Coordinates of C-alpha atoms in Angstrom, one line a residue:
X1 CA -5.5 10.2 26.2
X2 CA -5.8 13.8 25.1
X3 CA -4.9 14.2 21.9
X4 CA -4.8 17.2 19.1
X5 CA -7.5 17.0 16.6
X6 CA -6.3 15.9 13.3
X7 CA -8.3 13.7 10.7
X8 CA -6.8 13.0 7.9
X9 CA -8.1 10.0 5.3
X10 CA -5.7 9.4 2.1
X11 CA -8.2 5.9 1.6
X12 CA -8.2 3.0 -0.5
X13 CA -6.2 0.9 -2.0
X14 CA -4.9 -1.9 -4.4
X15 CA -2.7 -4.4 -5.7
X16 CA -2.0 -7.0 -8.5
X17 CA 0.6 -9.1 -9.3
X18 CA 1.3 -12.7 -9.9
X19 CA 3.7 -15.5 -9.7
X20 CA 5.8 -17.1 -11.9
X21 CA 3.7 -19.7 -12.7
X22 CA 0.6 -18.2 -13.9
X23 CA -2.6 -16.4 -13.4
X24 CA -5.7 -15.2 -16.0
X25 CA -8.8 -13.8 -17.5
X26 CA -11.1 -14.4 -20.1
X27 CA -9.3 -12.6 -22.9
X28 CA -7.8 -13.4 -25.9
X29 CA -4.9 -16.1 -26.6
X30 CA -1.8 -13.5 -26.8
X31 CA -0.8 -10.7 -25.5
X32 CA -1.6 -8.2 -27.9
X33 CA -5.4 -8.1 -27.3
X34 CA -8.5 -9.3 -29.6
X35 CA -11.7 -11.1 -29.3
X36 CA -12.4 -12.8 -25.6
X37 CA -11.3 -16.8 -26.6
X38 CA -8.9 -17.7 -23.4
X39 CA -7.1 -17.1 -20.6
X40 CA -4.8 -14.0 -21.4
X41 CA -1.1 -15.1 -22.1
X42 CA 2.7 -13.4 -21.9
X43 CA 1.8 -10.9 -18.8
X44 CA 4.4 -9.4 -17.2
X45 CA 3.6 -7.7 -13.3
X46 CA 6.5 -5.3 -12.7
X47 CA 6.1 -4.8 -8.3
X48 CA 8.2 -1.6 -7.6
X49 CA 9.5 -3.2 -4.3
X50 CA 11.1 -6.4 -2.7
X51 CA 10.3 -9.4 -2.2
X52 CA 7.9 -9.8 0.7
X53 CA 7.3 -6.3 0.3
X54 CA 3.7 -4.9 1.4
X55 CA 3.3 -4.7 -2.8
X56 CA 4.7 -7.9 -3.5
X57 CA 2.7 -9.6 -0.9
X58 CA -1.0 -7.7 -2.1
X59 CA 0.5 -9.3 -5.7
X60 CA 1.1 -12.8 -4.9
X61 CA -1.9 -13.3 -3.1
X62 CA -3.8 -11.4 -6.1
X63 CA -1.7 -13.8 -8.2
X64 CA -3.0 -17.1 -6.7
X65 CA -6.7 -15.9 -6.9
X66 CA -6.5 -15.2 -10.5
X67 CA -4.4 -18.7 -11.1
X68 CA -7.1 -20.5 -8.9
X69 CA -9.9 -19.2 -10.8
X70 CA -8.2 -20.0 -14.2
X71 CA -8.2 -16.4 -15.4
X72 CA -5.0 -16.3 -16.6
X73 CA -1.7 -18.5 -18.0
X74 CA 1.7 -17.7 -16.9
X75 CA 1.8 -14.5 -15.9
X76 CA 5.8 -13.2 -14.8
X77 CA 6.3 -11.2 -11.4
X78 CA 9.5 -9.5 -11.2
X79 CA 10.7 -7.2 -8.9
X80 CA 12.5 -3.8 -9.4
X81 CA 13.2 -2.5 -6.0
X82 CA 14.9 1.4 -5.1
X83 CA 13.6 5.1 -4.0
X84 CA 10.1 4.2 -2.4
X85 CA 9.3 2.8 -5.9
X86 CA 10.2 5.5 -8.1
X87 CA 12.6 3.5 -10.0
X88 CA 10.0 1.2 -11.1
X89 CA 8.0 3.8 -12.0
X90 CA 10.5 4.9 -14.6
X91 CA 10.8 1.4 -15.8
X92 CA 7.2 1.2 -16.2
X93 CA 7.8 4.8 -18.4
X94 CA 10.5 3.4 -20.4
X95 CA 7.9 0.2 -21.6
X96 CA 5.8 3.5 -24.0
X97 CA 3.6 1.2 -25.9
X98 CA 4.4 -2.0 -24.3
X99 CA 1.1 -4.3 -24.5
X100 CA 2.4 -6.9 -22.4
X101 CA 3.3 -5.1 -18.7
X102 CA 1.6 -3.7 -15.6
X103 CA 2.6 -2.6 -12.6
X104 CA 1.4 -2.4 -8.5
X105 CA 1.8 0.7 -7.2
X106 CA -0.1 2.5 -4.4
X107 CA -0.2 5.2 -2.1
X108 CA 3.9 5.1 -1.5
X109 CA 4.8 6.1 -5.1
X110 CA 2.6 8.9 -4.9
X111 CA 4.4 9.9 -2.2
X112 CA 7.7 9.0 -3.6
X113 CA 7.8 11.1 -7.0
X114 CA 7.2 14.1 -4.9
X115 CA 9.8 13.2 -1.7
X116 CA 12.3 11.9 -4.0
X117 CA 11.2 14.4 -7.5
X118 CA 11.3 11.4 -9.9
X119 CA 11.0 12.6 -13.6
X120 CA 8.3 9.9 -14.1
X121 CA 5.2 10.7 -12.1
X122 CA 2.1 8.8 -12.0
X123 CA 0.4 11.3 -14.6
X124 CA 2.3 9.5 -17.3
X125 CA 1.0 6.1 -16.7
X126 CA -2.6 4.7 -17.8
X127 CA -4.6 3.6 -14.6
X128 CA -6.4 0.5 -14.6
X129 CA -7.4 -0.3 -11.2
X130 CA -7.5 0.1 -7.5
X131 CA -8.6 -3.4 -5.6
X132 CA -8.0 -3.1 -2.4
X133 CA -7.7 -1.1 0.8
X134 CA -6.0 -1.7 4.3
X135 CA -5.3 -0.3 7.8
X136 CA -1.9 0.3 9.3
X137 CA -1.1 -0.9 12.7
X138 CA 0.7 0.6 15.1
X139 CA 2.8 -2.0 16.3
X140 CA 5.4 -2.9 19.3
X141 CA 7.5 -6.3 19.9
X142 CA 6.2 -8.6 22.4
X143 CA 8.3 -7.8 25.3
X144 CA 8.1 -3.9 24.6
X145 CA 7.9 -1.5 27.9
X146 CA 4.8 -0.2 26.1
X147 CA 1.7 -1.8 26.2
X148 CA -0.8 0.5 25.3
X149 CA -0.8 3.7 23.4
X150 CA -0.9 6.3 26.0
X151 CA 2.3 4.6 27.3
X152 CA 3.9 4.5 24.0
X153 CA 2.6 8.4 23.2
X154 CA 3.9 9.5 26.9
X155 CA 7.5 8.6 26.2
X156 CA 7.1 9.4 22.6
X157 CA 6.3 13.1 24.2
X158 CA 8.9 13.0 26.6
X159 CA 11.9 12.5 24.1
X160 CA 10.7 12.1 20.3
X161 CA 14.2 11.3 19.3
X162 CA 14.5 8.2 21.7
X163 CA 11.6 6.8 20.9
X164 CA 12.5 5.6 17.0
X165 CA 9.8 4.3 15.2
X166 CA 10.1 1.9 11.5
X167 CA 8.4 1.5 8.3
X168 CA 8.5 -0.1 5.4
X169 CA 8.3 3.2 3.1
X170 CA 10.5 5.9 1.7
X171 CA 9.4 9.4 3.3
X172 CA 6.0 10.2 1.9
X173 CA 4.7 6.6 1.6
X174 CA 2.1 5.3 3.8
X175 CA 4.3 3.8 7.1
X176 CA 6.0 7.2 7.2
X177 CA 3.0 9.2 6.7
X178 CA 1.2 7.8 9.4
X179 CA 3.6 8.5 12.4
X180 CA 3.9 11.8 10.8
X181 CA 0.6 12.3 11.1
X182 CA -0.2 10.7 14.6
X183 CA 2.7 12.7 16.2
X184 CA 1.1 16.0 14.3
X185 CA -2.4 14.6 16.4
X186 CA -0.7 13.9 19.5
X187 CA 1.4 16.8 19.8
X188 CA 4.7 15.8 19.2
X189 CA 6.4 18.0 16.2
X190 CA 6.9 15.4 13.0
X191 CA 10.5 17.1 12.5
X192 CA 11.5 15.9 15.7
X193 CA 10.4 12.0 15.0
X194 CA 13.2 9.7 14.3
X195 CA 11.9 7.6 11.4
X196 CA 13.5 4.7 10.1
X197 CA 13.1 3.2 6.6
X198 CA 13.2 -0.5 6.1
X199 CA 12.9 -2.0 2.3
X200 CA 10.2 -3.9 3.0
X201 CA 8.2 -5.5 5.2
X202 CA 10.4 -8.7 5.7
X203 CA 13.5 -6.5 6.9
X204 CA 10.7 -4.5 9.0
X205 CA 9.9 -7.2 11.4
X206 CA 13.2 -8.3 12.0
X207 CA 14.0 -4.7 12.9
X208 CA 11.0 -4.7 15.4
X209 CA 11.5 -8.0 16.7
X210 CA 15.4 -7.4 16.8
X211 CA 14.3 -3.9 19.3
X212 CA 15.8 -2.1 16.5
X213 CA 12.6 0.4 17.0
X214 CA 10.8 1.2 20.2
X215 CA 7.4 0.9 17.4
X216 CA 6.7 0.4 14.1
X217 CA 3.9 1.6 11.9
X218 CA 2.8 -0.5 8.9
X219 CA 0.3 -2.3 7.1
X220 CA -2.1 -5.1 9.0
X221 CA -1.2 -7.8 6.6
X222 CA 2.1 -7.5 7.4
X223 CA 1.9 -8.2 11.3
X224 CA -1.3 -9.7 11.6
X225 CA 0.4 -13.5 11.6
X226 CA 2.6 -12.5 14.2
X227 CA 0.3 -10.8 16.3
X228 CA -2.0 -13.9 16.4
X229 CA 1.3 -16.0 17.2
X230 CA 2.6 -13.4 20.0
X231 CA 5.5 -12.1 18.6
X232 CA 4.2 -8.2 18.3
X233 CA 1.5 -6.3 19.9
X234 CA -1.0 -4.1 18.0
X235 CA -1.8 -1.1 19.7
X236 CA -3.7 0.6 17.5
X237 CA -5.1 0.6 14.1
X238 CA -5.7 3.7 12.0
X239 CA -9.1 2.4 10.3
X240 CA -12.2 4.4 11.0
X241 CA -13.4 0.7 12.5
X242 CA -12.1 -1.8 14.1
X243 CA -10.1 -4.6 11.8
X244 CA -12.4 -7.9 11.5
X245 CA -9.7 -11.0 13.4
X246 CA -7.3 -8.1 14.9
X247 CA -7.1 -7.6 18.6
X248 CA -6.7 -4.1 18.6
X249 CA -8.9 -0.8 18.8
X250 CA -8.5 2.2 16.7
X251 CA -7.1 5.4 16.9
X252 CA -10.3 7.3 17.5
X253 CA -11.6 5.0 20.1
X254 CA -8.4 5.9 22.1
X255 CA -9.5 9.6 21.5
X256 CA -6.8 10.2 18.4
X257 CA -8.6 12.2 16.0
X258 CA -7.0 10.0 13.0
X259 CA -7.8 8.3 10.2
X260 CA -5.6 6.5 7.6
X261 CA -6.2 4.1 5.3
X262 CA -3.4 2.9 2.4
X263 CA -3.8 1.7 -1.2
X264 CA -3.0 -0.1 -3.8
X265 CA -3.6 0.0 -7.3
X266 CA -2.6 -1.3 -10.6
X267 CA -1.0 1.7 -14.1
X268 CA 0.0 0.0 -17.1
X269 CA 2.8 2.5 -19.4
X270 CA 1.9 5.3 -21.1
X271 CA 0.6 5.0 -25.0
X272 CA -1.7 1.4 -24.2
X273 CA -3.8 1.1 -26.6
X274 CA -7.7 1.9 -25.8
X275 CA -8.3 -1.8 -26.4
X276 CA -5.7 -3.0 -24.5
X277 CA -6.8 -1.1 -21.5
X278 CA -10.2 -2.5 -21.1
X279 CA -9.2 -6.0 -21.9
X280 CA -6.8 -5.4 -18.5
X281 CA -9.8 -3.6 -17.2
X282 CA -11.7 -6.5 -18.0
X283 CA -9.1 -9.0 -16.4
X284 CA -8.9 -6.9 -12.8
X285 CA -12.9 -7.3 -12.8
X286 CA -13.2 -10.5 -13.3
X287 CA -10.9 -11.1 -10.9
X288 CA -12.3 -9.0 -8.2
X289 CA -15.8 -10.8 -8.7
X290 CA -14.3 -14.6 -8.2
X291 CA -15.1 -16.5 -4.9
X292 CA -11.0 -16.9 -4.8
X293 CA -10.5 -13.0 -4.4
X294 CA -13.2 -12.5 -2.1
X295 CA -11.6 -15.2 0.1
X296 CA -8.0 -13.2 -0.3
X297 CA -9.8 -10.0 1.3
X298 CA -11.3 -11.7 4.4
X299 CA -8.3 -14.0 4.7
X300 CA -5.5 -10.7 4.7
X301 CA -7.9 -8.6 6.5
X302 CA -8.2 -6.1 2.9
X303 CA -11.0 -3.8 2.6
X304 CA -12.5 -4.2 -1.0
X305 CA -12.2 -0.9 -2.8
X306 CA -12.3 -1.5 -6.4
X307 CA -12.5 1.2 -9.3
X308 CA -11.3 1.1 -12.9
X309 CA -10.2 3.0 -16.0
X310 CA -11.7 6.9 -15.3
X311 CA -12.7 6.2 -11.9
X312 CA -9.6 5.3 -10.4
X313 CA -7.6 7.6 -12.7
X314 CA -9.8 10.6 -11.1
X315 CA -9.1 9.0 -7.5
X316 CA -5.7 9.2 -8.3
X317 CA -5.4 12.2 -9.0
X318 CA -7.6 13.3 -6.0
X319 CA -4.9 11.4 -4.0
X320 CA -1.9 13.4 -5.6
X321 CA -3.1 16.4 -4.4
X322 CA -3.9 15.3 -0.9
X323 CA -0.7 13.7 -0.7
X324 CA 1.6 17.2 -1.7
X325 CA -0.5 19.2 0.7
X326 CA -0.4 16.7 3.4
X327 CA 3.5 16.6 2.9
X328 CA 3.3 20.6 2.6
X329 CA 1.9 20.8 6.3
X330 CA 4.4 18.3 7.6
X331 CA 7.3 20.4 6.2
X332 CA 8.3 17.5 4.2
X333 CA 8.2 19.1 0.7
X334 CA 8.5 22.6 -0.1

């Protein structure tokens, strides 16, 4: 397939979260911080999505590593859902001072606060950590008339606008960026692609499985089950290699000239405490070096991509730049 060169990598990723019933690190007894005696007590992990959400999934699973390694004790996930994660953004801004809350986030809210101008930005929040990163997959229902890319990309040429294509994201998160950027590489015009926003990966699937889209782009832990059972086709992923238990090449090895890679990550509110931050820092690390987490990765098909505390916050703010011109070019955002 001939395709327009255009390489673009907005890499990494992360995620944290937990469930209801618990999760840890070696830290103190409470919540407020202090000497390392216990698993760390009274968290609260605020996921800026929905349930089954690419976010609350990346949590969970984070969750159950920490619980199994007996990091933490009861650690609360909650969900506040609206405006590709913008609203919990503000939440997270409202909880100044608060020594007792983090929140997943990732690439999508950095695309977010600039498609939907949220008053709280990411600037205002204290990074802690990035964990993980992971591919998206271009992705069709079983039964679909296309079943490879250069079909899909032929009548995606043809007529942009009947050939409709899903994500889990608000404009400017990762499963609209990417056909954004793959119709920029294949030379079809981005303000001509239909794109249809789903709140989360759950209602995502039954969308492509219901033909609701002729394709979907979105993130490989979310199809990868269904793929392996048959339900939906792969046809591409958007890693600079292939993904380790996916049956499916990559957009450079079907001459696409594109690279994309999401994120994840983990901000605690404005005005932590210094002491607070690496005792989180602290908690993320050791959670990233148990055997449990390492099985997570290979098991979701995660790339490991793990900063803290100044790294990450310089990442990010690599990444918010990238992301505002990348939307720029695509006439997204003035």
């Amino acid at each position: 397939m001939r395709a327009r060169t255009w390489f673009t990598t907005i890499s990494a990723v992360a995620a944290f979260a937990v469930v209801a019933s618990g999760c840890g690190v070696s830290a103190d007894d409470n919540a407020s911080g202090g000497a390392s005696t216990g698993p760390l007590k009274g968290l609260r992990i605020l996921v800026p999505n929905s349930p089954g959400s690419g976010y609350d999934t990346t949590a969970r699973a984070a969750a159950k590593a920490m619980q199994d390694a007996k990091l933490t004790d009861t650690v609360e996930v909650f969900n506040t859902a609206g405006a590709g994660g913008t609203v919990g953004l503000q939440r997270l801004a409202n909880e100044k001072g608060k020594e007792d809350i983090l929140m997943q986030m990732g690439l999508g809210v950095v695309g977010a606060v600039f498609t939907n101008k949220s008053k709280a930005t990411l600037q205002d929040t204290v990074p802690i950590a990035k964990l993980i990163a992971e591919a998206e997959a271009i992705v069709v229902p079983k039964d679909s008339p296309y079943t490879s890319l250069d079909q899909l990309v032929a009548a995606w040429k043809a007529d942009p606008r009947k050939v409709p294509v899903g994500g889990a994201s608000n404009s400017g998160g990762p499963d609209h960026l990417t056909p954004m950027l793959l119709a920029k590489a294949v030379g079809v015009q981005p303000k001509e692609v239909t794109y249809v926003p789903y709140d989360g990966g759950g209602e995502l699937l039954t969308a492509i499985l219901g033909k609701k889209v002729a394709f979907a782009a979105t993130g490989i832990g979310e199809v990868a089950e269904q793929a392996k059972s048959g339900d939906v086709k792969i046809l591409a992923v958007t890693s600079e290699k292939p993904v380790e238990g996916v049956d499916a090449p990559t957009l450079k090895s079907l001459n696409v000239d594109l690279v994309f890679t999401n994120w994840r990550g983990i901000v605690a509110p404005p005005g932590l405490p210094d002491e607070k931050k690496k005792q989180f820092v602290e908690l993320l690390t050791k959670m990233h070096e148990s055997e449990q987490w390492k099985t997570t990765l290979t098991k979701q098909g995660w790339t490991d991509a793990f900063q803290t505390g100044d790294e990450f916050k310089s990442f990010l703010t690599s990444e918010n730049d990238r992301v505002a011109g990348v939307l720029r070019e695509l006439g997204l955002v003035a």
